[in-house]
Amino acid sequence: AGTLVGALYIFDPDNGPLGSTWSSVDKNAVSREKERVSVRESSIESAGQGLFAEQAFEEGQLICEYSGRVFNALQYFACADTTYVLTLSDFVYVDAKLDTSVFARYINDCADASRVNARWHKLPKQGKALVIASRDIKPGEEIFVSYGLQYWTSRGDIQKG
């Protein structure tokens, strides 16, 4: 089990790395990702940058990985900026804000389910998530995932969720 503080568990040995740690970044994987994806201006107005396929991806194929600073729920709720935080489980979160070499941090949610072409495969024990093609993706296509209802409602934009 874990230690209960108020209504929050701050330690859960069954759910992987907790505390202020960093998920490991495989430099060879980053090198391979550079050949498969690129960062450019997003097709979404005012979204900034987006992630684009440089090669074709088949449904189910690995596109890239989301990694960064890994922390627990208590640290998450104390975090001032959660823009790049991905929830891996109820107890594990990963923040890619400080590592611009994490290509997955540039993936946007287009708020149009018909354009979503990737999904998260969350690995809380490893402190990261894999980005998997949810359908075939052509070279040049922007990669989109659904951030989920919780992300958008926490930012006051329930229409996108």
XYZ file of N, CA, C and O in Angstrom:
644
model
N 0.848 -1.187 0.000
C 0.000 0.000 0.000
C 0.883 1.237 0.000
O 2.064 1.172 -0.285
N 0.316 2.350 0.365
C 1.068 3.579 0.365
C 0.807 4.376 1.618
O 0.107 3.932 2.517
N 1.359 5.548 1.691
C 1.147 6.442 2.810
C 0.063 7.433 2.421
O 0.162 8.083 1.385
N -0.963 7.555 3.256
C -2.076 8.438 2.949
C -1.871 9.770 3.649
O -1.684 9.827 4.854
N -1.887 10.850 2.880
C -1.798 12.203 3.418
C -3.056 12.914 2.968
O -3.233 13.169 1.787
N -3.940 13.234 3.903
C -5.241 13.758 3.499
C -5.921 12.681 2.685
O -6.128 11.579 3.154
N -6.239 12.980 1.442
C -6.851 11.992 0.553
C -5.909 11.595 -0.572
O -6.324 11.051 -1.564
N -4.608 11.884 -0.414
C -3.644 11.611 -1.480
C -2.586 10.614 -1.037
O -1.978 10.773 0.003
N -2.381 9.611 -1.846
C -1.235 8.740 -1.606
C 0.000 9.439 -2.159
O -0.010 9.927 -3.269
N 1.063 9.486 -1.383
C 2.284 10.111 -1.880
C 3.364 9.080 -2.175
O 4.408 9.416 -2.667
N 3.097 7.813 -1.866
C 4.050 6.770 -2.190
C 3.283 5.508 -2.516
O 2.427 5.094 -1.755
N 3.575 4.946 -3.652
C 2.925 3.704 -4.049
C 3.955 2.820 -4.722
O 4.283 3.029 -5.879
N 4.478 1.828 -4.019
C 5.543 0.999 -4.575
C 5.124 0.178 -5.785
O 5.965 -0.295 -6.527
N 3.839 0.008 -6.005
C 3.370 -0.784 -7.144
C 3.256 0.021 -8.431
O 2.976 -0.525 -9.488
N 3.436 1.335 -8.359
C 3.230 2.169 -9.540
C 4.487 2.854 -10.030
O 4.425 3.873 -10.695
N 5.637 2.327 -9.707
C 6.858 2.820 -10.326
C 7.504 3.992 -9.633
O 7.253 4.254 -8.466
N 8.346 4.731 -10.393
C 9.182 5.774 -9.798
C 8.361 6.956 -9.317
O 7.523 7.466 -10.042
N 8.581 7.342 -8.074
C 7.902 8.503 -7.519
C 8.959 9.443 -6.968
O 10.092 9.078 -6.736
N 8.573 10.649 -6.729
C 9.528 11.644 -6.272
C 10.044 12.425 -7.455
O 9.545 12.321 -8.565
N 11.035 13.217 -7.238
C 11.576 14.050 -8.293
C 12.732 13.328 -8.975
O 13.878 13.494 -8.614
N 12.417 12.489 -9.941
C 13.423 11.750 -10.696
C 13.233 12.067 -12.166
O 12.297 12.747 -12.546
N 14.119 11.543 -12.988
C 13.997 11.726 -14.425
C 13.901 10.360 -15.070
O 14.642 9.445 -14.717
N 12.973 10.205 -16.015
C 12.932 8.960 -16.758
C 14.139 8.947 -17.683
O 14.591 9.983 -18.152
N 14.683 7.779 -17.898
C 15.894 7.690 -18.702
C 15.593 7.998 -20.164
O 14.559 7.621 -20.688
N 16.494 8.718 -20.789
C 16.363 9.051 -22.197
C 17.393 8.233 -22.957
O 18.590 8.348 -22.716
N 16.916 7.395 -23.839
C 17.789 6.564 -24.668
C 18.267 7.434 -25.828
O 17.489 7.776 -26.723
N 19.545 7.812 -25.813
C 20.091 8.705 -26.843
C 19.990 8.081 -28.237
O 19.789 8.788 -29.215
N 20.108 6.753 -28.329
C 19.938 6.089 -29.627
C 18.503 6.214 -30.118
O 18.256 6.407 -31.305
N 17.543 6.124 -29.182
C 16.136 6.273 -29.556
C 15.873 7.689 -30.059
O 15.160 7.884 -31.048
N 16.464 8.690 -29.396
C 16.296 10.086 -29.827
C 16.857 10.257 -31.231
O 16.246 10.902 -32.085
N 18.004 9.665 -31.499
C 18.615 9.751 -32.821
C 17.704 9.129 -33.879
O 17.516 9.692 -34.958
N 17.111 7.980 -33.553
C 16.189 7.328 -34.495
C 14.923 8.166 -34.688
O 14.394 8.259 -35.789
N 14.449 8.809 -33.602
C 13.251 9.637 -33.707
C 13.479 10.817 -34.643
O 12.571 11.222 -35.363
N 14.683 11.376 -34.657
C 14.997 12.512 -35.531
C 14.802 12.154 -36.999
O 14.516 13.018 -37.811
N 14.980 10.887 -37.327
C 14.786 10.428 -38.705
C 13.313 10.199 -39.020
O 12.918 10.245 -40.181
N 12.516 9.955 -37.994
C 11.114 9.587 -38.203
C 10.128 10.728 -38.061
O 9.045 10.693 -38.637
N 10.491 11.752 -37.261
C 9.581 12.872 -36.994
C 10.355 14.182 -37.013
O 11.579 14.194 -36.884
N 9.615 15.276 -37.158
C 10.234 16.599 -37.090
C 9.274 17.578 -36.428
O 8.070 17.349 -36.383
N 9.830 18.663 -35.927
C 9.052 19.704 -35.273
C 8.945 20.879 -36.233
O 9.950 21.372 -36.744
N 7.701 21.298 -36.488
C 7.432 22.441 -37.368
C 6.245 23.223 -36.807
O 5.618 22.812 -35.833
N 5.925 24.302 -37.469
C 4.751 25.098 -37.096
C 3.500 24.231 -37.241
O 3.274 23.606 -38.266
N 2.692 24.190 -36.188
C 1.486 23.363 -36.198
C 0.447 23.898 -37.183
O 0.392 25.096 -37.456
N -0.367 23.000 -37.677
C -1.485 23.397 -38.542
C -2.625 24.008 -37.731
O -3.551 24.589 -38.292
N -2.546 23.896 -36.420
C -3.561 24.476 -35.537
C -3.188 25.932 -35.271
O -2.082 26.213 -34.776
N -4.086 26.824 -35.584
C -3.833 28.246 -35.385
C -3.519 28.542 -33.921
O -4.199 28.062 -33.016
N -2.475 29.291 -33.680
C -2.030 29.730 -32.350
C -1.538 28.600 -31.458
O -1.382 28.792 -30.257
N -1.281 27.423 -32.013
C -0.812 26.295 -31.188
C 0.700 26.282 -31.053
O 1.231 25.546 -30.228
N 1.396 27.054 -31.859
C 2.851 27.007 -31.812
C 3.368 25.860 -32.658
O 2.917 25.658 -33.785
N 4.286 25.081 -32.109
C 4.887 24.004 -32.868
C 4.095 22.706 -32.744
O 3.341 22.511 -31.798
N 4.290 21.842 -33.729
C 3.649 20.532 -33.739
C 4.644 19.484 -34.176
O 5.739 19.800 -34.648
N 4.264 18.225 -34.042
C 5.123 17.119 -34.444
C 4.590 16.524 -35.738
O 3.382 16.293 -35.870
N 5.497 16.281 -36.696
C 5.118 15.795 -38.021
C 5.856 14.512 -38.366
O 7.024 14.344 -38.009
N 5.176 13.638 -39.079
C 5.774 12.384 -39.541
C 6.701 12.669 -40.707
O 6.327 13.368 -41.650
N 7.900 12.131 -40.670
C 8.842 12.227 -41.779
C 8.867 10.928 -42.572
O 9.539 10.845 -43.588
N 8.164 9.935 -42.087
C 8.050 8.640 -42.750
C 6.633 8.137 -42.546
O 5.883 8.704 -41.744
N 6.264 7.113 -43.238
C 4.956 6.489 -43.036
C 5.004 5.654 -41.761
O 6.019 5.033 -41.449
N 3.913 5.672 -41.018
C 3.747 4.822 -39.834
C 2.515 3.967 -40.040
O 1.470 4.477 -40.466
N 2.642 2.697 -39.735
C 1.494 1.799 -39.796
C 0.786 1.820 -38.449
O 1.408 2.078 -37.409
N -0.513 1.542 -38.461
C -1.270 1.450 -37.224
C -0.560 0.494 -36.270
O -0.132 -0.594 -36.657
N -0.384 0.935 -35.013
C 0.266 0.118 -34.002
C 1.767 0.322 -33.898
O 2.407 -0.183 -32.974
N 2.357 1.081 -34.807
C 3.807 1.291 -34.812
C 4.201 2.385 -33.820
O 3.502 3.391 -33.659
N 5.355 2.205 -33.176
C 5.905 3.210 -32.269
C 6.346 4.435 -33.061
O 7.065 4.310 -34.053
N 5.919 5.616 -32.605
C 6.322 6.874 -33.229
C 7.473 7.499 -32.435
O 8.515 7.833 -32.984
N 7.277 7.669 -31.131
C 8.289 8.265 -30.259
C 7.899 8.016 -28.806
O 6.902 7.356 -28.538
N 8.691 8.576 -27.874
C 8.448 8.398 -26.449
C 8.283 9.745 -25.755
O 8.909 10.730 -26.141
N 7.451 9.752 -24.705
C 7.266 10.924 -23.854
C 7.961 10.638 -22.526
O 7.569 9.722 -21.805
N 9.011 11.387 -22.217
C 9.757 11.194 -20.973
C 10.101 12.555 -20.392
O 9.865 13.584 -21.009
N 10.676 12.552 -19.199
C 11.054 13.799 -18.550
C 11.149 13.630 -17.055
O 11.444 12.538 -16.559
N 10.846 14.687 -16.320
C 10.869 14.658 -14.853
C 9.652 13.886 -14.378
O 8.531 14.186 -14.757
N 9.884 12.898 -13.524
C 8.806 12.052 -13.013
C 8.530 12.443 -11.569
O 9.457 12.617 -10.780
N 7.246 12.591 -11.223
C 6.915 12.953 -9.850
C 5.576 12.374 -9.452
O 4.857 11.808 -10.271
N 5.239 12.518 -8.162
C 4.027 11.923 -7.612
C 2.870 12.919 -7.589
O 3.018 14.080 -7.983
N 1.719 12.459 -7.104
C 0.503 13.275 -7.101
C 0.647 14.523 -6.237
O 0.194 15.600 -6.624
N 1.260 14.396 -5.087
C 1.433 15.554 -4.211
C 2.258 16.631 -4.903
O 1.911 17.813 -4.877
N 3.328 16.220 -5.570
C 4.165 17.175 -6.304
C 3.406 17.754 -7.494
O 3.560 18.925 -7.825
N 2.574 16.925 -8.138
C 1.787 17.414 -9.277
C 0.858 18.543 -8.843
O 0.783 19.578 -9.491
N 0.137 18.337 -7.738
C -0.815 19.346 -7.297
C -0.138 20.611 -6.790
O -0.758 21.664 -6.717
N 1.146 20.531 -6.478
C 1.913 21.710 -6.067
C 2.599 22.383 -7.255
O 3.182 23.455 -7.109
N 2.496 21.776 -8.428
C 3.181 22.266 -9.623
C 2.442 23.476 -10.206
O 1.237 23.406 -10.473
N 3.167 24.559 -10.422
C 2.554 25.789 -10.932
C 2.233 25.700 -12.425
O 1.241 26.260 -12.882
N 3.071 25.011 -13.190
C 2.879 24.922 -14.635
C 2.818 23.454 -15.047
O 3.811 22.748 -15.005
N 1.638 23.023 -15.458
C 1.447 21.618 -15.849
C 1.245 21.474 -17.359
O 0.729 20.470 -17.821
N 1.686 22.468 -18.118
C 1.483 22.477 -19.561
C 2.009 21.222 -20.238
O 1.373 20.683 -21.139
N 3.170 20.734 -19.821
C 3.784 19.569 -20.470
C 3.726 18.308 -19.594
O 4.480 17.375 -19.808
N 2.822 18.297 -18.610
C 2.709 17.147 -17.716
C 1.723 16.136 -18.296
O 0.613 16.475 -18.687
N 2.165 14.891 -18.354
C 1.324 13.781 -18.795
C 1.069 12.888 -17.590
O 2.004 12.491 -16.891
N -0.200 12.582 -17.336
C -0.573 11.678 -16.257
C -0.348 10.248 -16.728
O -0.949 9.814 -17.711
N 0.525 9.524 -16.014
C 0.794 8.132 -16.359
C -0.090 7.176 -15.570
O -0.437 6.101 -16.050
N -0.435 7.556 -14.331
C -1.345 6.793 -13.479
C -1.841 7.753 -12.405
O -1.470 8.924 -12.395
N -2.639 7.246 -11.466
C -3.114 8.102 -10.379
C -1.978 8.628 -9.518
O -2.136 9.601 -8.804
N -0.820 7.976 -9.582
C 0.282 8.317 -8.699
C 1.529 8.807 -9.414
O 2.459 9.272 -8.774
N 1.581 8.670 -10.731
C 2.810 8.968 -11.460
C 2.532 9.947 -12.601
O 1.616 9.738 -13.404
N 3.367 10.988 -12.667
C 3.258 12.029 -13.674
C 4.632 12.245 -14.284
O 5.642 12.062 -13.622
N 4.665 12.664 -15.557
C 5.938 12.967 -16.214
C 5.807 14.334 -16.894
O 4.794 14.643 -17.510
N 6.850 15.150 -16.741
C 6.853 16.515 -17.269
C 8.030 16.675 -18.239
O 9.189 16.562 -17.848
N 7.737 16.954 -19.498
C 8.763 17.111 -20.532
C 9.101 18.572 -20.805
O 9.794 18.883 -21.770
N 8.650 19.472 -19.949
C 8.840 20.909 -20.187
C 10.304 21.301 -20.383
O 10.622 22.103 -21.258
N 11.199 20.732 -19.598
C 12.590 21.186 -19.619
C 13.472 20.460 -20.628
O 14.631 20.818 -20.792
N 12.940 19.463 -21.315
C 13.767 18.695 -22.255
C 13.194 18.814 -23.665
O 12.304 18.062 -24.053
N 13.740 19.741 -24.441
C 13.234 19.972 -25.799
C 13.611 18.855 -26.770
O 13.126 18.836 -27.891
N 14.454 17.910 -26.341
C 14.782 16.774 -27.213
C 13.705 15.692 -27.168
O 13.759 14.733 -27.933
N 12.716 15.845 -26.287
C 11.598 14.901 -26.216
C 10.581 15.327 -27.281
O 9.793 16.243 -27.078
N 10.628 14.659 -28.422
C 9.773 15.043 -29.549
C 8.284 14.975 -29.220
O 7.494 15.775 -29.718
N 7.889 14.031 -28.385
C 6.469 13.860 -28.067
C 5.868 15.084 -27.384
O 4.656 15.280 -27.427
N 6.704 15.942 -26.795
C 6.184 17.144 -26.127
C 5.549 18.122 -27.120
O 4.819 19.032 -26.743
N 5.823 17.936 -28.402
C 5.288 18.832 -29.430
C 3.975 18.332 -30.037
O 3.423 18.980 -30.923
N 3.492 17.197 -29.588
C 2.240 16.659 -30.125
C 1.072 17.465 -29.573
O 0.973 17.686 -28.366
N 0.194 17.890 -30.452
C -0.976 18.676 -30.073
C -2.246 17.833 -30.093
O -2.301 16.777 -30.713
N -3.269 18.364 -29.415
C -4.626 17.824 -29.473
C -5.399 18.780 -30.374
O -5.536 19.953 -30.073
N -5.867 18.271 -31.510
C -6.546 19.134 -32.487
C -8.022 19.332 -32.170
O -8.702 20.061 -32.889
N -8.536 18.706 -31.107
C -9.937 18.817 -30.703
C -10.886 18.332 -31.795
O -12.016 18.778 -31.892
N -10.404 17.428 -32.632
C -11.217 16.837 -33.701
C -10.878 15.348 -33.745
O -9.833 14.955 -34.263
N -11.740 14.536 -33.174
C -11.473 13.097 -33.049
C -11.162 12.437 -34.386
O -10.395 11.469 -34.438
N -11.693 12.954 -35.476
C -11.450 12.344 -36.789
C -10.005 12.554 -37.267
O -9.544 11.849 -38.157
N -9.294 13.525 -36.669
C -7.898 13.793 -37.067
C -6.877 13.166 -36.129
O -5.681 13.169 -36.421
N -7.333 12.635 -34.984
C -6.412 11.998 -34.037
C -5.834 10.755 -34.698
O -6.561 9.914 -35.212
N -4.504 10.659 -34.704
C -3.845 9.547 -35.395
C -2.827 8.819 -34.522
O -2.078 7.974 -34.997
N -2.794 9.166 -33.230
C -1.867 8.526 -32.303
C -2.515 8.407 -30.933
O -3.498 9.084 -30.640
N -1.940 7.532 -30.121
C -2.443 7.341 -28.754
C -1.264 7.149 -27.810
O -0.164 6.826 -28.239
N -1.528 7.364 -26.528
C -0.522 7.137 -25.493
C -0.562 5.680 -25.072
O -1.629 5.116 -24.883
N 0.597 5.074 -24.879
C 0.709 3.784 -24.200
C 1.536 4.087 -22.960
O 2.762 4.227 -23.035
N 0.849 4.247 -21.830
C 1.484 4.743 -20.605
C 2.194 3.625 -19.853
O 1.638 2.542 -19.655
N 3.417 3.921 -19.426
C 4.259 2.970 -18.697
C 4.708 3.619 -17.383
O 5.844 4.091 -17.258
N 3.816 3.688 -16.385
C 4.156 4.398 -15.153
C 5.370 3.826 -14.421
O 6.132 4.581 -13.825
N 5.573 2.521 -14.482
C 6.730 1.938 -13.788
C 8.043 2.363 -14.437
O 9.084 2.362 -13.796
N 7.997 2.739 -15.711
C 9.192 3.207 -16.407
C 9.260 4.731 -16.458
O 10.225 5.303 -16.954
N 8.202 5.405 -16.002
C 8.187 6.861 -15.977
C 8.106 7.494 -17.345
O 8.643 8.580 -17.564
N 7.414 6.838 -18.270
C 7.301 7.395 -19.619
C 6.051 6.839 -20.303
O 5.368 5.970 -19.783
N 5.782 7.374 -21.489
C 4.687 6.872 -22.326
C 5.210 6.723 -23.744
O 6.046 7.507 -24.199
N 4.727 5.714 -24.419
C 5.040 5.529 -25.830
C 3.935 6.183 -26.639
O 2.772 6.159 -26.251
N 4.296 6.766 -27.762
C 3.308 7.319 -28.687
C 3.177 6.301 -29.816
O 4.148 6.003 -30.509
N 1.967 5.775 -29.982
C 1.695 4.700 -30.927
C 0.725 5.199 -31.996
O -0.274 5.865 -31.673
N 0.978 4.876 -33.243
C 0.057 5.255 -34.332
C -1.266 4.517 -34.139
O -1.288 3.295 -34.011
N -2.359 5.257 -34.098
C -3.683 4.643 -33.930
C -4.347 4.355 -35.276
O -5.414 3.764 -35.338
N -3.697 4.800 -36.330
C -4.100 4.498 -37.708
C -2.863 4.715 -38.570
O -1.846 5.216 -38.087
N -2.915 4.348 -39.834
C -1.788 4.613 -40.730
C -1.586 6.122 -40.860
O -2.562 6.882 -40.941
N -0.328 6.541 -40.849
C 0.031 7.960 -40.938
C 0.966 8.140 -42.133
O 1.918 7.386 -42.297
N 0.675 9.147 -42.950
C 1.487 9.423 -44.138
C 2.616 10.405 -43.804
O 2.462 11.251 -42.910
N 3.721 10.349 -44.540
C 4.780 11.347 -44.348
C 4.216 12.759 -44.549
O 3.394 12.993 -45.438
N 4.623 13.678 -43.686
C 4.150 15.060 -43.766
C 2.931 15.339 -42.913
O 2.591 16.495 -42.669
N 2.258 14.293 -42.429
C 1.072 14.471 -41.597
C 1.459 14.926 -40.199
O 2.434 14.434 -39.633
N 0.685 15.849 -39.633
C 0.901 16.242 -38.248
C 0.348 15.136 -37.344
O -0.673 14.532 -37.641
N 1.050 14.894 -36.250
C 0.641 13.852 -35.311
C -0.200 14.488 -34.214
O 0.204 15.487 -33.602
N -1.376 13.894 -33.977
C -2.312 14.388 -32.972
C -2.709 13.272 -32.022
O -2.921 12.140 -32.448
N -2.827 13.605 -30.728
C -3.397 12.706 -29.728
C -4.532 13.445 -29.037
O -4.639 14.667 -29.148
N -5.354 12.709 -28.335
C -6.361 13.325 -27.477
C -5.734 13.543 -26.112
O -5.192 12.610 -25.526
N -5.772 14.763 -25.619
C -5.266 15.044 -24.280
C -6.237 14.556 -23.210
O -5.857 14.408 -22.065
N -7.487 14.390 -23.582
C -8.493 13.893 -22.647
C -9.264 15.007 -21.966
O -8.828 16.158 -21.893
N -10.427 14.639 -21.475
C -11.335 15.586 -20.838
C -10.719 16.248 -19.610
O -10.867 17.446 -19.406
N -9.986 15.500 -18.791
C -9.385 16.054 -17.580
C -8.432 17.204 -17.902
O -8.420 18.225 -17.223
N -7.644 17.059 -18.959
C -6.697 18.110 -19.343
C -7.449 19.401 -19.676
O -7.114 20.481 -19.175
N -8.453 19.299 -20.532
C -9.147 20.505 -20.994
C -10.017 21.124 -19.919
O -10.076 22.354 -19.797
N -10.690 20.317 -19.103
C -11.512 20.898 -18.038
C -10.649 21.569 -16.987
O -11.055 22.586 -16.406
N -9.444 21.050 -16.739
C -8.554 21.684 -15.765
C -8.095 23.048 -16.260
O -7.631 23.875 -15.471
N -8.204 23.292 -17.550
C -7.823 24.576 -18.127
C -9.038 25.427 -18.481
O -8.923 26.434 -19.141
N -10.222 24.974 -18.082
C -11.440 25.736 -18.289
C -11.978 25.686 -19.696
O -12.768 26.531 -20.100
N -11.589 24.689 -20.497
C -12.046 24.572 -21.886
C -12.698 23.218 -22.106
O -12.156 22.335 -22.736
N -13.908 23.072 -21.564
C -14.600 21.782 -21.640
C -15.004 21.410 -23.063
O -15.158 20.245 -23.384
N -15.115 22.373 -23.965
C -15.518 22.085 -25.342
C -14.496 21.230 -26.067
O -14.845 20.450 -26.919
N -13.211 21.384 -25.752
C -12.171 20.600 -26.435
C -12.087 19.180 -25.906
O -11.572 18.315 -26.569
N -12.506 18.956 -24.667
C -12.401 17.636 -24.057
C -13.397 16.697 -24.641
O -13.270 15.535 -24.747
